[in-house]
PDB file of C-alpha atoms in Angstrom:
ATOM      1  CA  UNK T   1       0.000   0.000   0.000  1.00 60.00           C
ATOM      2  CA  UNK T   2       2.774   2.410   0.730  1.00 75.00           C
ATOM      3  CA  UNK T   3       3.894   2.255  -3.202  1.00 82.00           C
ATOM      4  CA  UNK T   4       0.220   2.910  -4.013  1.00 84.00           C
ATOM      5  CA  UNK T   5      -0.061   5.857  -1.888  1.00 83.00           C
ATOM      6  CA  UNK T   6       3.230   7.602  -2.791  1.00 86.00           C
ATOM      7  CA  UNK T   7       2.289   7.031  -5.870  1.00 88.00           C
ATOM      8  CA  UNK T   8      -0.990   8.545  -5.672  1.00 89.00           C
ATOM      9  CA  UNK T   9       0.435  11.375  -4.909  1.00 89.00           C
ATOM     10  CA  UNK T  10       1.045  12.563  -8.187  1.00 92.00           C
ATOM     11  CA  UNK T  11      -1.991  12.640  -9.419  1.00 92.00           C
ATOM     12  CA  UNK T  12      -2.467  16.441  -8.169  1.00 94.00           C
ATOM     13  CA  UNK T  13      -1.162  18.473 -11.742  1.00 94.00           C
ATOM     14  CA  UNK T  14       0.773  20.883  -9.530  1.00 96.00           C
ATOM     15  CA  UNK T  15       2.247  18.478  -7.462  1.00 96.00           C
ATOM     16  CA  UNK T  16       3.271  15.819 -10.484  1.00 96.00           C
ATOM     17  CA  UNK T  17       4.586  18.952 -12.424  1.00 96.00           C
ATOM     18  CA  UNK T  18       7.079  19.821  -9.821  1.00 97.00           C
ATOM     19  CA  UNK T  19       8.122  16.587  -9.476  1.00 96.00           C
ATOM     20  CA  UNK T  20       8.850  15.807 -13.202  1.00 93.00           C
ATOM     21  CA  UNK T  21      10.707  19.070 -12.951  1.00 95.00           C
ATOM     22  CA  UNK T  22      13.109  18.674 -10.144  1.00 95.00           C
ATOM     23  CA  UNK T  23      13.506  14.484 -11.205  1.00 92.00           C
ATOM     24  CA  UNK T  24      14.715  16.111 -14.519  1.00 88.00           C
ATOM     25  CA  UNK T  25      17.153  18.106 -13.174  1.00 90.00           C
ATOM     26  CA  UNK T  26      19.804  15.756 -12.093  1.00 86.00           C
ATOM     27  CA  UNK T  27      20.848  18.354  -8.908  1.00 90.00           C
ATOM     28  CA  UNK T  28      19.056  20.002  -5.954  1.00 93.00           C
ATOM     29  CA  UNK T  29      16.411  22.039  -6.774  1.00 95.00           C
ATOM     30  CA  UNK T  30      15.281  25.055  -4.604  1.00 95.00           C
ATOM     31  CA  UNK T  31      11.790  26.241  -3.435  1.00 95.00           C
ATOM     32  CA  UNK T  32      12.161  29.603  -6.104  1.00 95.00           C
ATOM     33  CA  UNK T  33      13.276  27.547  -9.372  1.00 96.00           C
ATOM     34  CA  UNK T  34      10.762  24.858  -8.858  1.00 97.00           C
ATOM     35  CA  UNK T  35       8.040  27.535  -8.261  1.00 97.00           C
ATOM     36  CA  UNK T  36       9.104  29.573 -10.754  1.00 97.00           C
ATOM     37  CA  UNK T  37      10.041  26.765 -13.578  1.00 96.00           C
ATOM     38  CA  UNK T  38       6.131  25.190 -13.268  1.00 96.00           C
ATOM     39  CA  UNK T  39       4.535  28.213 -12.824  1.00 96.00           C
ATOM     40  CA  UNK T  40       3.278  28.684  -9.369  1.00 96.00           C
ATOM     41  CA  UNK T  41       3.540  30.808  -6.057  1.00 96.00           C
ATOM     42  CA  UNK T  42       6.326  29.714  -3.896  1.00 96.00           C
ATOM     43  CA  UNK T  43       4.131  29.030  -1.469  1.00 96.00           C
ATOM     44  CA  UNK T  44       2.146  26.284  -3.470  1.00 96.00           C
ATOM     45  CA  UNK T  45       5.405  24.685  -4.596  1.00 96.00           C
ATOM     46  CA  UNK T  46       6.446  24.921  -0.983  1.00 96.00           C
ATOM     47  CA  UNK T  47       3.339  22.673  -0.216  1.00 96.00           C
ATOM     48  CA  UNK T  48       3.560  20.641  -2.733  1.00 96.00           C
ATOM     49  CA  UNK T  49       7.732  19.649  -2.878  1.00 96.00           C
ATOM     50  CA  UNK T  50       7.136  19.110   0.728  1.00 96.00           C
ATOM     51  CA  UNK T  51       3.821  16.682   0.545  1.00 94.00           C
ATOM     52  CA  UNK T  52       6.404  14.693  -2.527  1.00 96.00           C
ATOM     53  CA  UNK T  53       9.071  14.080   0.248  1.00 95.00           C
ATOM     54  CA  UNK T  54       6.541  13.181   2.745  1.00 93.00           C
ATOM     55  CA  UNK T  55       5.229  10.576   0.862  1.00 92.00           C
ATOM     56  CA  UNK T  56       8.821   9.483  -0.207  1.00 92.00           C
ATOM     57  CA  UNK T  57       8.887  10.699  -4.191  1.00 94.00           C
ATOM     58  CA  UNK T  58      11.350  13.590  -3.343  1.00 95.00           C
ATOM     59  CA  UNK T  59      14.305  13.642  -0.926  1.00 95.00           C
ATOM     60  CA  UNK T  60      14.700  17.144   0.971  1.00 94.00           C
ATOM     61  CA  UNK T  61      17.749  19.032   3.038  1.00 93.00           C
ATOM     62  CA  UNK T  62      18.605  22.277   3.419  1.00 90.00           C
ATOM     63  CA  UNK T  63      21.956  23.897   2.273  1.00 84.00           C
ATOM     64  CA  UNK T  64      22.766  27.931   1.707  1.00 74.00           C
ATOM     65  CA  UNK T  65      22.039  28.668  -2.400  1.00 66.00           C
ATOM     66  CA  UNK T  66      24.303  31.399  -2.118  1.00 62.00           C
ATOM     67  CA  UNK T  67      27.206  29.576  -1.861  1.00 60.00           C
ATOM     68  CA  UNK T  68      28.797  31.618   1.008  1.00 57.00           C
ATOM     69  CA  UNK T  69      29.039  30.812   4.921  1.00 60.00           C
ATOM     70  CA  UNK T  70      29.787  33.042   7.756  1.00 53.00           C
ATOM     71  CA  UNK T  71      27.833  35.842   8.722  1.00 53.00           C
ATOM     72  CA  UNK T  72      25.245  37.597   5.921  1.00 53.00           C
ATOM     73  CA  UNK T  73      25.423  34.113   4.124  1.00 54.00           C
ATOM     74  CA  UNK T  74      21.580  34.260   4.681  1.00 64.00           C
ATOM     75  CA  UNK T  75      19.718  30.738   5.811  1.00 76.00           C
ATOM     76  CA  UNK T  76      20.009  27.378   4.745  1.00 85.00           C
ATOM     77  CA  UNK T  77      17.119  26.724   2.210  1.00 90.00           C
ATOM     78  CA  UNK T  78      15.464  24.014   1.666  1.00 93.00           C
ATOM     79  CA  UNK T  79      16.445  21.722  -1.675  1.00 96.00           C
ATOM     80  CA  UNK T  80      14.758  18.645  -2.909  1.00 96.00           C
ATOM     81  CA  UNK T  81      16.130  15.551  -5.045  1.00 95.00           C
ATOM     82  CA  UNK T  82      14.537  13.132  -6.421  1.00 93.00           C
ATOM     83  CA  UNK T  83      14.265   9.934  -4.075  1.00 92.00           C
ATOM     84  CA  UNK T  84      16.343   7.041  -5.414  1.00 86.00           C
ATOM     85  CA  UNK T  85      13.727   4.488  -3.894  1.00 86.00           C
ATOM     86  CA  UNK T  86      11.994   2.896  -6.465  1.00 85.00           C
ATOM     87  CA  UNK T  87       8.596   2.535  -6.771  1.00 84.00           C
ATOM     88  CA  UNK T  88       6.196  -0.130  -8.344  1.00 82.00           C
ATOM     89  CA  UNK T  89       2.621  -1.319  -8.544  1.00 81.00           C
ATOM     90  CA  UNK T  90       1.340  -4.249  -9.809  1.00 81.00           C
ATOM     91  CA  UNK T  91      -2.301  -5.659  -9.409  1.00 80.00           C
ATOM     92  CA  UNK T  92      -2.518  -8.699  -8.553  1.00 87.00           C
ATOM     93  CA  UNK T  93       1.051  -8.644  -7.026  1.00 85.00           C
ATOM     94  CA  UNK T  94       4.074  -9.698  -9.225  1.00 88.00           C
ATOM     95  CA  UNK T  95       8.291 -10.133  -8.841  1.00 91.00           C
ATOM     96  CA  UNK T  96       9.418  -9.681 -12.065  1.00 92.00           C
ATOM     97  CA  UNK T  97      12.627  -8.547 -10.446  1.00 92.00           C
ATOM     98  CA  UNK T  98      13.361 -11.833  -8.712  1.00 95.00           C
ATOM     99  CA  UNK T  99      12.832 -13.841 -11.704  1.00 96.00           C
ATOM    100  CA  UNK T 100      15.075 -11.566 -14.099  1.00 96.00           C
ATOM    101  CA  UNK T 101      17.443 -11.762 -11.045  1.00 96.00           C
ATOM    102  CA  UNK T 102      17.406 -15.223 -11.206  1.00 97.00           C
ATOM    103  CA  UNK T 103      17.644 -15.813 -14.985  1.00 97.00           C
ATOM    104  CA  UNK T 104      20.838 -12.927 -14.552  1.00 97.00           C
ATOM    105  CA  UNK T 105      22.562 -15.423 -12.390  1.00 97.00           C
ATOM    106  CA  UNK T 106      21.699 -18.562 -14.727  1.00 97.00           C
ATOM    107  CA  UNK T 107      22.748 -16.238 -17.826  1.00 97.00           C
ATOM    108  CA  UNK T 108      26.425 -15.361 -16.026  1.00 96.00           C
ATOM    109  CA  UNK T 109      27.434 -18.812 -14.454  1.00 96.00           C
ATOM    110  CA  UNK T 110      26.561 -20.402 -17.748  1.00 97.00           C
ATOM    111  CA  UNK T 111      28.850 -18.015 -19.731  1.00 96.00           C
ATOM    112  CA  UNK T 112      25.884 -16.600 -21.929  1.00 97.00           C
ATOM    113  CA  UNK T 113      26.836 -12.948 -21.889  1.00 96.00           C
ATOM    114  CA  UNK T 114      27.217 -13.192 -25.963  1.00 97.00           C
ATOM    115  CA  UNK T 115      24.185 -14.851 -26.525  1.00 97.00           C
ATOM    116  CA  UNK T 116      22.340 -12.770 -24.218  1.00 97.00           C
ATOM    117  CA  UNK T 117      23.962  -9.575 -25.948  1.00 97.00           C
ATOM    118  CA  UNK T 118      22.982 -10.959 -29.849  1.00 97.00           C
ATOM    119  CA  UNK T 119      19.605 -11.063 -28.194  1.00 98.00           C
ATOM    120  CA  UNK T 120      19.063  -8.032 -26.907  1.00 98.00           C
ATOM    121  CA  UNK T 121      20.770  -6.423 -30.251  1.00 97.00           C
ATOM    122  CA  UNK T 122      17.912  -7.910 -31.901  1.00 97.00           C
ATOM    123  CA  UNK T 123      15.205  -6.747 -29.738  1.00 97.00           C
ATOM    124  CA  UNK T 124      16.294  -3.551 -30.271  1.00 97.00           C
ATOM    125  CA  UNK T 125      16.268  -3.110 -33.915  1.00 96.00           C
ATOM    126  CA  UNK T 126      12.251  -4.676 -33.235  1.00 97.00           C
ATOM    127  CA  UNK T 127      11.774  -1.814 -30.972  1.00 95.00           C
ATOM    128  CA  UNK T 128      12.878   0.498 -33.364  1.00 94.00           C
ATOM    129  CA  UNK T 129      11.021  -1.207 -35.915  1.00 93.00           C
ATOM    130  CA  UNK T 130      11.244   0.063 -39.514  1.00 93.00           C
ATOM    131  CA  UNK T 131      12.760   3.330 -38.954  1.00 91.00           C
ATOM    132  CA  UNK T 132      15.690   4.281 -39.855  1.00 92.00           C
ATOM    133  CA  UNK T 133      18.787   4.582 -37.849  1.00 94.00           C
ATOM    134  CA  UNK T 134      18.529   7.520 -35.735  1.00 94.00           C
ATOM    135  CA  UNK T 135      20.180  10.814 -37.643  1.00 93.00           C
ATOM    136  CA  UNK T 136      21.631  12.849 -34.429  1.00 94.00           C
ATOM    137  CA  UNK T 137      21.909  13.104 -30.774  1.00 95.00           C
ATOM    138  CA  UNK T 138      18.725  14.939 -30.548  1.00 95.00           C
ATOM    139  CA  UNK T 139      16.705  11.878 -32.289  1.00 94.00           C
ATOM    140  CA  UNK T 140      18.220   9.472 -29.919  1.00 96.00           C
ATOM    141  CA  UNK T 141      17.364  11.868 -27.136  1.00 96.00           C
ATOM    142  CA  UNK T 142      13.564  11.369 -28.460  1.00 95.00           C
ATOM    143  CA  UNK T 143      13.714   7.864 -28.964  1.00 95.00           C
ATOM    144  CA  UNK T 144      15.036   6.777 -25.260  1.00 96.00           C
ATOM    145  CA  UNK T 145      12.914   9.334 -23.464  1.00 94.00           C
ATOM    146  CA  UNK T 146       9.962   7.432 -25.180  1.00 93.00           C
ATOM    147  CA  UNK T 147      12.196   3.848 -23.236  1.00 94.00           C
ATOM    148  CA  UNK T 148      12.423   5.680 -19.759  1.00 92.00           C
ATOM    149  CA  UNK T 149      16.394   6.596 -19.872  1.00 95.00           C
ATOM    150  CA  UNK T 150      15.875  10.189 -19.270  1.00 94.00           C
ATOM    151  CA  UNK T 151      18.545  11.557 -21.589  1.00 95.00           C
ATOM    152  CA  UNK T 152      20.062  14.809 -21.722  1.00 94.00           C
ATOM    153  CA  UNK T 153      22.766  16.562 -23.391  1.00 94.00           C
ATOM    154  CA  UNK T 154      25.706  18.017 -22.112  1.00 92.00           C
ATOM    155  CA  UNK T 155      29.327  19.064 -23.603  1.00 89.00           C
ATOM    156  CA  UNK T 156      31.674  16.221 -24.242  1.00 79.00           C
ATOM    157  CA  UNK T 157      34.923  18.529 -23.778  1.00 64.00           C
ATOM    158  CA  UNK T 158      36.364  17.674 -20.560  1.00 51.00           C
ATOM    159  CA  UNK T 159      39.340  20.813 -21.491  1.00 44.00           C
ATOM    160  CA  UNK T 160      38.545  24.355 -20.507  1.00 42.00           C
ATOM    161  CA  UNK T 161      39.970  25.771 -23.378  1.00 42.00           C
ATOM    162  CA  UNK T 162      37.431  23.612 -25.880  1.00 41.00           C
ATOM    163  CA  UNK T 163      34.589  24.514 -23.761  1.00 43.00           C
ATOM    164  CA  UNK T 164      35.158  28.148 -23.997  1.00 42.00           C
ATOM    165  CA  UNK T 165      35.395  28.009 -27.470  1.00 40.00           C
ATOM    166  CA  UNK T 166      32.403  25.958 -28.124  1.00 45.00           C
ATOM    167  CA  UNK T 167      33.920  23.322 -29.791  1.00 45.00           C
ATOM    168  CA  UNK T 168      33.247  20.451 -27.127  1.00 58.00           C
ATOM    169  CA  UNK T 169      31.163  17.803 -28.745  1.00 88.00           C
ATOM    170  CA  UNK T 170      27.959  16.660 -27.310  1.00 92.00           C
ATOM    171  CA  UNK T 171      27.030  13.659 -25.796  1.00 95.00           C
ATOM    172  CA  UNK T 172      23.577  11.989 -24.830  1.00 96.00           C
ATOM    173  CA  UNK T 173      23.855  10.605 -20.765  1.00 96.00           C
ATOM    174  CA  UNK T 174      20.985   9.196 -19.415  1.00 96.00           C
ATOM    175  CA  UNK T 175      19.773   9.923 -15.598  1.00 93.00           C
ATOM    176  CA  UNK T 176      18.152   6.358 -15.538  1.00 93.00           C
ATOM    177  CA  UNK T 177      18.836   2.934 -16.096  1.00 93.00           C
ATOM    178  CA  UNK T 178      15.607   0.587 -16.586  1.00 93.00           C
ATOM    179  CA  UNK T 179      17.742  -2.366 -15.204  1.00 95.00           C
ATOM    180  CA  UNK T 180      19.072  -0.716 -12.193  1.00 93.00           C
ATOM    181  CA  UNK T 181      17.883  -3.307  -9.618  1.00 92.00           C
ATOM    182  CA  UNK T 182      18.781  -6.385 -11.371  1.00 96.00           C
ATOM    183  CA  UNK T 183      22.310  -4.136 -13.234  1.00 95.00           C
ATOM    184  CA  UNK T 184      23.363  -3.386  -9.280  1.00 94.00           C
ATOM    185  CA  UNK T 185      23.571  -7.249  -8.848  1.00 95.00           C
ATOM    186  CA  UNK T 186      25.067  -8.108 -12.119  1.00 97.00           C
ATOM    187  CA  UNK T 187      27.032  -5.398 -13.610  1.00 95.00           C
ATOM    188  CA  UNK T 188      29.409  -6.607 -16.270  1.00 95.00           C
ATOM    189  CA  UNK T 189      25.858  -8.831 -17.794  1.00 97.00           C
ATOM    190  CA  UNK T 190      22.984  -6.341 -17.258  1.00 97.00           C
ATOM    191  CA  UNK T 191      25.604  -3.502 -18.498  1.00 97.00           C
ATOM    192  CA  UNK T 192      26.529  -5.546 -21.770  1.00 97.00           C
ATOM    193  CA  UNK T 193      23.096  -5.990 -22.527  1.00 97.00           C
ATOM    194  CA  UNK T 194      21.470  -2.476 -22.009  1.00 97.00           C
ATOM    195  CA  UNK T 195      24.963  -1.710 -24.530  1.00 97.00           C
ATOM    196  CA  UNK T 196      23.175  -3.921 -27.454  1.00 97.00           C
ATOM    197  CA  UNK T 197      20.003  -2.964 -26.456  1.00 98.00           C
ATOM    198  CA  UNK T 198      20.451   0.583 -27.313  1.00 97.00           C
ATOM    199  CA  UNK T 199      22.842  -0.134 -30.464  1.00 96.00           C
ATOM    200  CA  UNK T 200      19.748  -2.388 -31.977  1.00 96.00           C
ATOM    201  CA  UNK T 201      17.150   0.556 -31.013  1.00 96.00           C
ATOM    202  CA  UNK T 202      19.417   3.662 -32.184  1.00 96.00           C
ATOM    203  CA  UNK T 203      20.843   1.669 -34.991  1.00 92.00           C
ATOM    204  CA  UNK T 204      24.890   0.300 -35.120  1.00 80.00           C
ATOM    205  CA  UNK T 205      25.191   1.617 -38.773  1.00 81.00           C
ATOM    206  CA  UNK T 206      23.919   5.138 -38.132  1.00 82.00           C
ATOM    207  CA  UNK T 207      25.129   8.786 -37.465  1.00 92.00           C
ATOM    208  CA  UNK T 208      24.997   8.053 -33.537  1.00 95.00           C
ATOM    209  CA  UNK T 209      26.552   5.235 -31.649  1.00 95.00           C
ATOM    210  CA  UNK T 210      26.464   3.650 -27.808  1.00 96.00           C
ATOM    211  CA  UNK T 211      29.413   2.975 -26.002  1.00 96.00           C
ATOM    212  CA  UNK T 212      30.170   2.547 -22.372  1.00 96.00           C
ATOM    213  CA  UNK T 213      31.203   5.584 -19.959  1.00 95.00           C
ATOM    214  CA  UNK T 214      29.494   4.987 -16.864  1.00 90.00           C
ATOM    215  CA  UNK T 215      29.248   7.592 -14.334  1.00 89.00           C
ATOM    216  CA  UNK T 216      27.744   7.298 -10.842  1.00 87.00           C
ATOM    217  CA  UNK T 217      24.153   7.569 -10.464  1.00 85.00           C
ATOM    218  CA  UNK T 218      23.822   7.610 -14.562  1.00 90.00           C
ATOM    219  CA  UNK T 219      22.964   4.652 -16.892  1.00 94.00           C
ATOM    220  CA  UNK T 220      26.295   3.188 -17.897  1.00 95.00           C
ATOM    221  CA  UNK T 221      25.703   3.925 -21.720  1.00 97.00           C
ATOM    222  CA  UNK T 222      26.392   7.255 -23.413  1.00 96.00           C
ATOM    223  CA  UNK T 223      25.280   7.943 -26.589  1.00 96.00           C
ATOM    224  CA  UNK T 224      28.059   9.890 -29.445  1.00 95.00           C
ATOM    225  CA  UNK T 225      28.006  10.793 -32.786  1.00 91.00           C
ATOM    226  CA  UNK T 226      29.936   8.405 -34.994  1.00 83.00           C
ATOM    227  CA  UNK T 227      33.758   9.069 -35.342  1.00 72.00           C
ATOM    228  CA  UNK T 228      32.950   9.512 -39.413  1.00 62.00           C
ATOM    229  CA  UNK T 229      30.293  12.168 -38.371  1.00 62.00           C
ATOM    230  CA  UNK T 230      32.349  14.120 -35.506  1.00 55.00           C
ATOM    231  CA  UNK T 231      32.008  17.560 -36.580  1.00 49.00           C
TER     232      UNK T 231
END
């Protein structure tokens, strides 16, 4: 019942919109840029970002936005996250998990991390279906929001120099895995076969491609334009 009634929680417009906003954030989010991002009075957010981390959608703390300590620093103000419980309902009850655990550990003591990855290569060219191999980063971004990886882009460049210049690439990282539960147990399986996953669904051939860079708290997979179309 407790996943039902956090989950019920969201069905308030107000209070769903501020927490698709600050879960697509990736940071701490303050009472001010919620309220002002979706549209409402502080005071409403306030409610609302509070009644998400009752119910356990949102984690909250308080920190100064400022930036500075000491005295005139101002008051610690309250930030929310998103909560990195997970939550599920399913009527009559099911445990999918444990059984894709449980095929995971079959799959890796029996050596079938190729097999499993030719598979999942192939179930994601059928997702994609007949269309074409996607064209750019911001077609992939479209096609794995649609999946429930969350992608955003952000500046490949790791040099301050390129960055200033605006010549960093960009890259597609993703704020969530699908397989997190069962990929925490079995990394080096679960991890391989998100990888084919996404090459059969964006397309191997195409003008992006998947390759591993994982990053705490981030799906292990990044998505790059192919070296023959780096700009």
């Amino acid at each position: 019942m407790e996943d039902i009634d956090a989950i019920a929680a969201l069905q308030d417009p107000v209070r769903r919109r501020l927490y698709e906003y600050v879960a697509g954030q990736g940071r701490e989010v303050g009472r001010n840029e919620a309220a002002e991002a979706t549209g409402v009075a502080r005071t409403l957010a306030a409610h609302h970002l509070d009644k998400l981390a009752e119910a356990g959608l949102l984690e909250s703390s308080s920190r100064r936005l400022t930036g500075r300590s000491g005295p005139g620093a101002g008051r610690p103000a309250k930030v929310y996250t998103r909560s990195r419980a997970e939550r599920s309902i399913s009527l009559p009850a099911r445990d999918y998990r444990t059984a894709a655990e449980l095929l995971a550990e079959a799959a890796e003591e029996a050596g079938l991390d190729d097999g499993l990855c030719a598979a999942a290569r192939r179930r994601g060219e059928a997702l994609r279906g007949p269309a074409e191999p996607c064209e750019d980063l911001d077609a992939a971004v479209e096609l794995l929001a649609a999946r429930g990886y969350e992608p955003h882009i952000e500046a490949a460049g790791d040099g301050a120099d390129e960055e200033a210049s605006g010549s960093a690439s960009r890259i597609v990282r993703m704020r969530n895995c699908p397989f997190h539960a069962v990929a925490e147990r079995f990394p080096p399986l679960v991890c391989g076969m998100n990888l084919a996953l996404l090459e059969g669904l964006i397309g191997a051939d195409g003008a992006v491609r998947a390759r591993m860079d994982a990053r705490p708290g981030e799906c292990c997979v990044i998505i790059e334009a192919s070296k023959n179309n780096k700009h």
